[in-house]
Amino acid sequence: MGLPSEKGFRFRVPHAYTIIFLLMVVFAVLTWIVPSGAFERQEVDGREVTIAGTYQEIDKVYVDSETGEETDLRQGVFDVLQAPTQGIQGAVEVVAFILIVGGSFQIITKTGAITSGMSRVVRRLKDKDILIIPIMMALFALGGSTFGMAEETLPFYAVLMPIVMAMGFDSMTAFMIVFVGARIGYIASTVNPFSVLISQGIIGIQGNPQLWLRVIALVVLTVIAIVWVVMYARKVKRSPELSITYQDDIEKRKEFAADEKALDSEFTNRQKAILIMFVAGMALIIWGLVVQGWYMNEISGIFLAMGLLSGVIAGMSEKEIATEFVNGLADFAFSAVVVGLARGILVVAEGGMIIDTVLNALAGALAGIPPVLFTTILYVVDNLLAILVPSSSGISALTMPIFGPLTELMGLNPEAAVTALTMGGTSMSLLCPTSAILVAGLGVCKISLGQWWKTAWKFFLVVSVVNIVFVAISGLLPM
């Protein structure tokens, strides 16, 4: 007689779109329950700022004194069904920005310039053991911080696995170099268009005024990450049996036979020119942000120029360039639509005029608490939201319209809301099983989630403490 099946109940996190639509329904219900009201607002330095202490409640159903028309603020089924379209329309600037950047970057990726350049670095350093870790991690961190390097890291796991293991390290070290390097850069985003710039755009901050603080955070967190990985790598090289993947690596060393094809690929003059152009383009974006006050239109224009020039320099035909651009649109369509759909939640909430009521209640509940505690709460909330919505742009669209004004009502710099999101949401991706980047990387390296959790939980705590400090500083700086 066989043993009974142990299928049991397995909770699966719903699709991000499903979560967003359910939130639309929830907010529609809240418009019937939560009182409607509004703050007075004024324009300061080109931004609309909420004025504390001016909240007034509004009737759910009222007659306009001028037109005589009756207005019902309670949101119904048809309002919810219209919200996604209205949300995408309301976020069209951000949606277009994501799509243009995604399509342009796909052309750059297709040229192989980034892959060949990184492979050249690996090939030159493979006989110098430990030096490969800080150099590679610094490059991945720079990519994560500037252009949001994420899915682009996947090929590098396969490239580094045989090399790193051949040098006497384990598969976990190879995974750490790529994953932790890029993620720590994303956490300390400087000009990352998918976290910092979108968040600042939603709450009306232009010019990235705290870029200097973000650069300091990038340096501090990257150093912490490199030290942690180097210490781990030295330990397992000195005593291989201490590696949590020791037994598994016996088979992996056979499976991941040294394949020099990727590393021996020629780093052509065309690819070198593309990398030089890419670095120059990123420098131009930073200059535009700091000096010229550029925003999404200008930045997307530079990315488009870099994409088109990359295709031309690589000798691609116009059809190939257009095809890769379309492929990039497809890859980034999810993030773009998430932003629009998340905006639909705000369409429902704004239609019922309950956002200011929530702000007023939160401001009252949090009144008097120390600024550091408030910014810590923001950070923790963004961490938790990332479990359900593992997209920095998605969380940004969901929270910025509330957290930005709320931070101002608390008398703090609204940049703290941006910093909390960029650091909090991405930090959770270090451990969260709903993080596609984490799961995909572990899959390539054949490492279980349990093995990674046992290895990384202390690092996660250290990074979280450092992040909380930077979020607090961000809030305390003058506006």
mmCIF file with all atom_site columns, N, CA and C in Angstrom, residues 345-395:
data_model
loop_
_atom_site.group_PDB
_atom_site.id
_atom_site.type_symbol
_atom_site.label_atom_id
_atom_site.label_alt_id
_atom_site.label_comp_id
_atom_site.label_asym_id
_atom_site.label_entity_id
_atom_site.label_seq_id
_atom_site.pdbx_PDB_ins_code
_atom_site.Cartn_x
_atom_site.Cartn_y
_atom_site.Cartn_z
_atom_site.occupancy
_atom_site.B_iso_or_equiv
_atom_site.pdbx_formal_charge
_atom_site.auth_seq_id
_atom_site.auth_comp_id
_atom_site.auth_asym_id
_atom_site.auth_atom_id
_atom_site.pdbx_PDB_model_num
ATOM 1   N N  . ILE A 1 345 ? -5.185  52.488 -9.516  1.00 0.00 ? 345 ILE A N  1
ATOM 2   C CA . ILE A 1 345 ? -5.592  52.452 -8.108  1.00 0.00 ? 345 ILE A CA 1
ATOM 3   C C  . ILE A 1 345 ? -5.796  53.879 -7.607  1.00 0.00 ? 345 ILE A C  1
ATOM 4   N N  . LEU A 1 346 ? -4.873  54.764 -8.003  1.00 0.00 ? 346 LEU A N  1
ATOM 5   C CA . LEU A 1 346 ? -4.980  56.158 -7.577  1.00 0.00 ? 346 LEU A CA 1
ATOM 6   C C  . LEU A 1 346 ? -6.153  56.853 -8.250  1.00 0.00 ? 346 LEU A C  1
ATOM 7   N N  . VAL A 1 347 ? -6.470  56.442 -9.479  1.00 0.00 ? 347 VAL A N  1
ATOM 8   C CA . VAL A 1 347 ? -7.636  57.004 -10.162 1.00 0.00 ? 347 VAL A CA 1
ATOM 9   C C  . VAL A 1 347 ? -8.893  56.738 -9.340  1.00 0.00 ? 347 VAL A C  1
ATOM 10  N N  . VAL A 1 348 ? -9.010  55.498 -8.841  1.00 0.00 ? 348 VAL A N  1
ATOM 11  C CA . VAL A 1 348 ? -10.164 55.135 -8.015  1.00 0.00 ? 348 VAL A CA 1
ATOM 12  C C  . VAL A 1 348 ? -10.148 55.930 -6.710  1.00 0.00 ? 348 VAL A C  1
ATOM 13  N N  . ALA A 1 349 ? -8.974  55.962 -6.057  1.00 0.00 ? 349 ALA A N  1
ATOM 14  C CA . ALA A 1 349 ? -8.874  56.659 -4.773  1.00 0.00 ? 349 ALA A CA 1
ATOM 15  C C  . ALA A 1 349 ? -9.106  58.158 -4.922  1.00 0.00 ? 349 ALA A C  1
ATOM 16  N N  . GLU A 1 350 ? -8.557  58.743 -5.989  1.00 0.00 ? 350 GLU A N  1
ATOM 17  C CA . GLU A 1 350 ? -8.747  60.168 -6.218  1.00 0.00 ? 350 GLU A CA 1
ATOM 18  C C  . GLU A 1 350 ? -10.187 60.475 -6.599  1.00 0.00 ? 350 GLU A C  1
ATOM 19  N N  . GLY A 1 351 ? -10.818 59.552 -7.350  1.00 0.00 ? 351 GLY A N  1
ATOM 20  C CA . GLY A 1 351 ? -12.215 59.745 -7.708  1.00 0.00 ? 351 GLY A CA 1
ATOM 21  C C  . GLY A 1 351 ? -13.114 59.778 -6.486  1.00 0.00 ? 351 GLY A C  1
ATOM 22  N N  . GLY A 1 352 ? -12.739 59.008 -5.459  1.00 0.00 ? 352 GLY A N  1
ATOM 23  C CA . GLY A 1 352 ? -13.500 59.011 -4.214  1.00 0.00 ? 352 GLY A CA 1
ATOM 24  C C  . GLY A 1 352 ? -12.986 60.012 -3.206  1.00 0.00 ? 352 GLY A C  1
ATOM 25  N N  . MET A 1 353 ? -11.903 60.729 -3.561  1.00 0.00 ? 353 MET A N  1
ATOM 26  C CA . MET A 1 353 ? -11.299 61.755 -2.705  1.00 0.00 ? 353 MET A CA 1
ATOM 27  C C  . MET A 1 353 ? -11.010 61.238 -1.295  1.00 0.00 ? 353 MET A C  1
ATOM 28  N N  . ILE A 1 354 ? -10.347 60.058 -1.240  1.00 0.00 ? 354 ILE A N  1
ATOM 29  C CA . ILE A 1 354 ? -10.018 59.488 0.071   1.00 0.00 ? 354 ILE A CA 1
ATOM 30  C C  . ILE A 1 354 ? -8.517  59.539 0.369   1.00 0.00 ? 354 ILE A C  1
ATOM 31  N N  . ILE A 1 355 ? -7.685  59.916 -0.621  1.00 0.00 ? 355 ILE A N  1
ATOM 32  C CA . ILE A 1 355 ? -6.241  59.931 -0.395  1.00 0.00 ? 355 ILE A CA 1
ATOM 33  C C  . ILE A 1 355 ? -5.872  60.940 0.683   1.00 0.00 ? 355 ILE A C  1
ATOM 34  N N  . ASP A 1 356 ? -6.418  62.135 0.605   1.00 0.00 ? 356 ASP A N  1
ATOM 35  C CA . ASP A 1 356 ? -6.093  63.150 1.614   1.00 0.00 ? 356 ASP A CA 1
ATOM 36  C C  . ASP A 1 356 ? -6.612  62.749 2.991   1.00 0.00 ? 356 ASP A C  1
ATOM 37  N N  . THR A 1 357 ? -7.711  61.999 3.027   1.00 0.00 ? 357 THR A N  1
ATOM 38  C CA . THR A 1 357 ? -8.217  61.495 4.306   1.00 0.00 ? 357 THR A CA 1
ATOM 39  C C  . THR A 1 357 ? -7.221  60.537 4.928   1.00 0.00 ? 357 THR A C  1
ATOM 40  N N  . VAL A 1 358 ? -6.667  59.649 4.077   1.00 0.00 ? 358 VAL A N  1
ATOM 41  C CA . VAL A 1 358 ? -5.648  58.707 4.550   1.00 0.00 ? 358 VAL A CA 1
ATOM 42  C C  . VAL A 1 358 ? -4.407  59.463 5.011   1.00 0.00 ? 358 VAL A C  1
ATOM 43  N N  . LEU A 1 359 ? -3.994  60.454 4.230   1.00 0.00 ? 359 LEU A N  1
ATOM 44  C CA . LEU A 1 359 ? -2.834  61.265 4.607   1.00 0.00 ? 359 LEU A CA 1
ATOM 45  C C  . LEU A 1 359 ? -3.057  61.959 5.945   1.00 0.00 ? 359 LEU A C  1
ATOM 46  N N  . ASN A 1 360 ? -4.227  62.521 6.113   1.00 0.00 ? 360 ASN A N  1
ATOM 47  C CA . ASN A 1 360 ? -4.546  63.233 7.350   1.00 0.00 ? 360 ASN A CA 1
ATOM 48  C C  . ASN A 1 360 ? -4.528  62.288 8.551   1.00 0.00 ? 360 ASN A C  1
ATOM 49  N N  . ALA A 1 361 ? -5.083  61.083 8.358   1.00 0.00 ? 361 ALA A N  1
ATOM 50  C CA . ALA A 1 361 ? -5.102  60.096 9.440   1.00 0.00 ? 361 ALA A CA 1
ATOM 51  C C  . ALA A 1 361 ? -3.690  59.623 9.785   1.00 0.00 ? 361 ALA A C  1
ATOM 52  N N  . LEU A 1 362 ? -2.883  59.357 8.747   1.00 0.00 ? 362 LEU A N  1
ATOM 53  C CA . LEU A 1 362 ? -1.510  58.917 8.990   1.00 0.00 ? 362 LEU A CA 1
ATOM 54  C C  . LEU A 1 362 ? -0.686  60.001 9.659   1.00 0.00 ? 362 LEU A C  1
ATOM 55  N N  . ALA A 1 363 ? -0.868  61.230 9.178   1.00 0.00 ? 363 ALA A N  1
ATOM 56  C CA . ALA A 1 363 ? -0.132  62.339 9.777   1.00 0.00 ? 363 ALA A CA 1
ATOM 57  C C  . ALA A 1 363 ? -0.495  62.507 11.248  1.00 0.00 ? 363 ALA A C  1
ATOM 58  N N  . GLY A 1 364 ? -1.779  62.322 11.556  1.00 0.00 ? 364 GLY A N  1
ATOM 59  C CA . GLY A 1 364 ? -2.211  62.420 12.944  1.00 0.00 ? 364 GLY A CA 1
ATOM 60  C C  . GLY A 1 364 ? -1.671  61.289 13.793  1.00 0.00 ? 364 GLY A C  1
ATOM 61  N N  . ALA A 1 365 ? -1.700  60.071 13.236  1.00 0.00 ? 365 ALA A N  1
ATOM 62  C CA . ALA A 1 365 ? -1.228  58.904 13.986  1.00 0.00 ? 365 ALA A CA 1
ATOM 63  C C  . ALA A 1 365 ? 0.275   58.944 14.217  1.00 0.00 ? 365 ALA A C  1
ATOM 64  N N  . LEU A 1 366 ? 1.003   59.515 13.237  1.00 0.00 ? 366 LEU A N  1
ATOM 65  C CA . LEU A 1 366 ? 2.461   59.523 13.341  1.00 0.00 ? 366 LEU A CA 1
ATOM 66  C C  . LEU A 1 366 ? 3.010   60.821 13.922  1.00 0.00 ? 366 LEU A C  1
ATOM 67  N N  . ALA A 1 367 ? 2.113   61.740 14.241  1.00 0.00 ? 367 ALA A N  1
ATOM 68  C CA . ALA A 1 367 ? 2.547   63.034 14.777  1.00 0.00 ? 367 ALA A CA 1
ATOM 69  C C  . ALA A 1 367 ? 3.349   62.847 16.060  1.00 0.00 ? 367 ALA A C  1
ATOM 70  N N  . GLY A 1 368 ? 4.451   63.535 16.119  1.00 0.00 ? 368 GLY A N  1
ATOM 71  C CA . GLY A 1 368 ? 5.250   63.501 17.338  1.00 0.00 ? 368 GLY A CA 1
ATOM 72  C C  . GLY A 1 368 ? 6.286   62.399 17.396  1.00 0.00 ? 368 GLY A C  1
ATOM 73  N N  . ILE A 1 369 ? 6.221   61.421 16.476  1.00 0.00 ? 369 ILE A N  1
ATOM 74  C CA . ILE A 1 369 ? 7.223   60.364 16.531  1.00 0.00 ? 369 ILE A CA 1
ATOM 75  C C  . ILE A 1 369 ? 8.529   60.904 15.955  1.00 0.00 ? 369 ILE A C  1
ATOM 76  N N  . PRO A 1 370 ? 9.651   60.410 16.408  1.00 0.00 ? 370 PRO A N  1
ATOM 77  C CA . PRO A 1 370 ? 10.945  60.891 15.906  1.00 0.00 ? 370 PRO A CA 1
ATOM 78  C C  . PRO A 1 370 ? 11.067  60.670 14.401  1.00 0.00 ? 370 PRO A C  1
ATOM 79  N N  . PRO A 1 371 ? 11.709  61.603 13.694  1.00 0.00 ? 371 PRO A N  1
ATOM 80  C CA . PRO A 1 371 ? 11.869  61.458 12.239  1.00 0.00 ? 371 PRO A CA 1
ATOM 81  C C  . PRO A 1 371 ? 12.501  60.140 11.823  1.00 0.00 ? 371 PRO A C  1
ATOM 82  N N  . VAL A 1 372 ? 13.496  59.672 12.600  1.00 0.00 ? 372 VAL A N  1
ATOM 83  C CA . VAL A 1 372 ? 14.175  58.414 12.266  1.00 0.00 ? 372 VAL A CA 1
ATOM 84  C C  . VAL A 1 372 ? 13.197  57.251 12.323  1.00 0.00 ? 372 VAL A C  1
ATOM 85  N N  . LEU A 1 373 ? 12.281  57.266 13.277  1.00 0.00 ? 373 LEU A N  1
ATOM 86  C CA . LEU A 1 373 ? 11.295  56.196 13.371  1.00 0.00 ? 373 LEU A CA 1
ATOM 87  C C  . LEU A 1 373 ? 10.337  56.257 12.185  1.00 0.00 ? 373 LEU A C  1
ATOM 88  N N  . PHE A 1 374 ? 9.958   57.464 11.766  1.00 0.00 ? 374 PHE A N  1
ATOM 89  C CA . PHE A 1 374 ? 9.053   57.613 10.624  1.00 0.00 ? 374 PHE A CA 1
ATOM 90  C C  . PHE A 1 374 ? 9.702   57.083 9.350   1.00 0.00 ? 374 PHE A C  1
ATOM 91  N N  . THR A 1 375 ? 10.951  57.482 9.099   1.00 0.00 ? 375 THR A N  1
ATOM 92  C CA . THR A 1 375 ? 11.621  57.019 7.881   1.00 0.00 ? 375 THR A CA 1
ATOM 93  C C  . THR A 1 375 ? 11.863  55.519 7.927   1.00 0.00 ? 375 THR A C  1
ATOM 94  N N  . THR A 1 376 ? 12.058  54.979 9.120   1.00 0.00 ? 376 THR A N  1
ATOM 95  C CA . THR A 1 376 ? 12.223  53.521 9.255   1.00 0.00 ? 376 THR A CA 1
ATOM 96  C C  . THR A 1 376 ? 10.926  52.807 8.895   1.00 0.00 ? 376 THR A C  1
ATOM 97  N N  . ILE A 1 377 ? 9.790   53.388 9.321   1.00 0.00 ? 377 ILE A N  1
ATOM 98  C CA . ILE A 1 377 ? 8.489   52.808 8.971   1.00 0.00 ? 377 ILE A CA 1
ATOM 99  C C  . ILE A 1 377 ? 8.311   52.789 7.453   1.00 0.00 ? 377 ILE A C  1
ATOM 100 N N  . LEU A 1 378 ? 8.677   53.891 6.779   1.00 0.00 ? 378 LEU A N  1
ATOM 101 C CA . LEU A 1 378 ? 8.602   53.933 5.325   1.00 0.00 ? 378 LEU A CA 1
ATOM 102 C C  . LEU A 1 378 ? 9.426   52.804 4.711   1.00 0.00 ? 378 LEU A C  1
ATOM 103 N N  . TYR A 1 379 ? 10.635  52.627 5.219   1.00 0.00 ? 379 TYR A N  1
ATOM 104 C CA . TYR A 1 379 ? 11.546  51.606 4.694   1.00 0.00 ? 379 TYR A CA 1
ATOM 105 C C  . TYR A 1 379 ? 10.961  50.207 4.861   1.00 0.00 ? 379 TYR A C  1
ATOM 106 N N  . VAL A 1 380 ? 10.420  49.930 6.043   1.00 0.00 ? 380 VAL A N  1
ATOM 107 C CA . VAL A 1 380 ? 9.845   48.603 6.316   1.00 0.00 ? 380 VAL A CA 1
ATOM 108 C C  . VAL A 1 380 ? 8.628   48.346 5.431   1.00 0.00 ? 380 VAL A C  1
ATOM 109 N N  . VAL A 1 381 ? 7.777   49.344 5.262   1.00 0.00 ? 381 VAL A N  1
ATOM 110 C CA . VAL A 1 381 ? 6.588   49.179 4.418   1.00 0.00 ? 381 VAL A CA 1
ATOM 111 C C  . VAL A 1 381 ? 6.987   48.869 2.979   1.00 0.00 ? 381 VAL A C  1
ATOM 112 N N  . ASP A 1 382 ? 7.999   49.576 2.461   1.00 0.00 ? 382 ASP A N  1
ATOM 113 C CA . ASP A 1 382 ? 8.457   49.304 1.100   1.00 0.00 ? 382 ASP A CA 1
ATOM 114 C C  . ASP A 1 382 ? 9.039   47.895 0.983   1.00 0.00 ? 382 ASP A C  1
ATOM 115 N N  . ASN A 1 383 ? 9.706   47.425 2.038   1.00 0.00 ? 383 ASN A N  1
ATOM 116 C CA . ASN A 1 383 ? 10.203  46.049 2.069   1.00 0.00 ? 383 ASN A CA 1
ATOM 117 C C  . ASN A 1 383 ? 9.057   45.057 1.919   1.00 0.00 ? 383 ASN A C  1
ATOM 118 N N  . LEU A 1 384 ? 8.012   45.260 2.699   1.00 0.00 ? 384 LEU A N  1
ATOM 119 C CA . LEU A 1 384 ? 6.882   44.337 2.707   1.00 0.00 ? 384 LEU A CA 1
ATOM 120 C C  . LEU A 1 384 ? 6.121   44.376 1.383   1.00 0.00 ? 384 LEU A C  1
ATOM 121 N N  . LEU A 1 385 ? 5.961   45.573 0.819   1.00 0.00 ? 385 LEU A N  1
ATOM 122 C CA . LEU A 1 385 ? 5.253   45.686 -0.458  1.00 0.00 ? 385 LEU A CA 1
ATOM 123 C C  . LEU A 1 385 ? 5.996   44.966 -1.577  1.00 0.00 ? 385 LEU A C  1
ATOM 124 N N  . ALA A 1 386 ? 7.329   44.920 -1.483  1.00 0.00 ? 386 ALA A N  1
ATOM 125 C CA . ALA A 1 386 ? 8.123   44.280 -2.528  1.00 0.00 ? 386 ALA A CA 1
ATOM 126 C C  . ALA A 1 386 ? 7.871   42.779 -2.603  1.00 0.00 ? 386 ALA A C  1
ATOM 127 N N  . ILE A 1 387 ? 7.343   42.193 -1.538  1.00 0.00 ? 387 ILE A N  1
ATOM 128 C CA . ILE A 1 387 ? 7.022   40.765 -1.564  1.00 0.00 ? 387 ILE A CA 1
ATOM 129 C C  . ILE A 1 387 ? 5.872   40.507 -2.527  1.00 0.00 ? 387 ILE A C  1
ATOM 130 N N  . LEU A 1 388 ? 4.890   41.401 -2.524  1.00 0.00 ? 388 LEU A N  1
ATOM 131 C CA . LEU A 1 388 ? 3.716   41.243 -3.374  1.00 0.00 ? 388 LEU A CA 1
ATOM 132 C C  . LEU A 1 388 ? 3.908   41.870 -4.754  1.00 0.00 ? 388 LEU A C  1
ATOM 133 N N  . VAL A 1 389 ? 4.651   42.966 -4.804  1.00 0.00 ? 389 VAL A N  1
ATOM 134 C CA . VAL A 1 389 ? 4.863   43.654 -6.080  1.00 0.00 ? 389 VAL A CA 1
ATOM 135 C C  . VAL A 1 389 ? 6.376   43.802 -6.287  1.00 0.00 ? 389 VAL A C  1
ATOM 136 N N  . PRO A 1 390 ? 7.030   42.751 -6.814  1.00 0.00 ? 390 PRO A N  1
ATOM 137 C CA . PRO A 1 390 ? 8.490   42.771 -6.965  1.00 0.00 ? 390 PRO A CA 1
ATOM 138 C C  . PRO A 1 390 ? 8.947   43.607 -8.160  1.00 0.00 ? 390 PRO A C  1
ATOM 139 N N  . SER A 1 391 ? 8.547   44.859 -8.167  1.00 0.00 ? 391 SER A N  1
ATOM 140 C CA . SER A 1 391 ? 8.905   45.780 -9.244  1.00 0.00 ? 391 SER A CA 1
ATOM 141 C C  . SER A 1 391 ? 9.067   47.162 -8.635  1.00 0.00 ? 391 SER A C  1
ATOM 142 N N  . SER A 1 392 ? 10.265  47.723 -8.730  1.00 0.00 ? 392 SER A N  1
ATOM 143 C CA . SER A 1 392 ? 10.505  49.034 -8.120  1.00 0.00 ? 392 SER A CA 1
ATOM 144 C C  . SER A 1 392 ? 9.625   50.104 -8.761  1.00 0.00 ? 392 SER A C  1
ATOM 145 N N  . SER A 1 393 ? 9.435   50.018 -10.073 1.00 0.00 ? 393 SER A N  1
ATOM 146 C CA . SER A 1 393 ? 8.582   51.001 -10.736 1.00 0.00 ? 393 SER A CA 1
ATOM 147 C C  . SER A 1 393 ? 7.126   50.824 -10.325 1.00 0.00 ? 393 SER A C  1
ATOM 148 N N  . GLY A 1 394 ? 6.709   49.562 -10.114 1.00 0.00 ? 394 GLY A N  1
ATOM 149 C CA . GLY A 1 394 ? 5.337   49.304 -9.681  1.00 0.00 ? 394 GLY A CA 1
ATOM 150 C C  . GLY A 1 394 ? 5.071   49.827 -8.280  1.00 0.00 ? 394 GLY A C  1
ATOM 151 N N  . ILE A 1 395 ? 5.996   49.554 -7.357  1.00 0.00 ? 395 ILE A N  1
ATOM 152 C CA . ILE A 1 395 ? 5.846   50.040 -5.983  1.00 0.00 ? 395 ILE A CA 1
ATOM 153 C C  . ILE A 1 395 ? 5.888   51.568 -5.970  1.00 0.00 ? 395 ILE A C  1
#
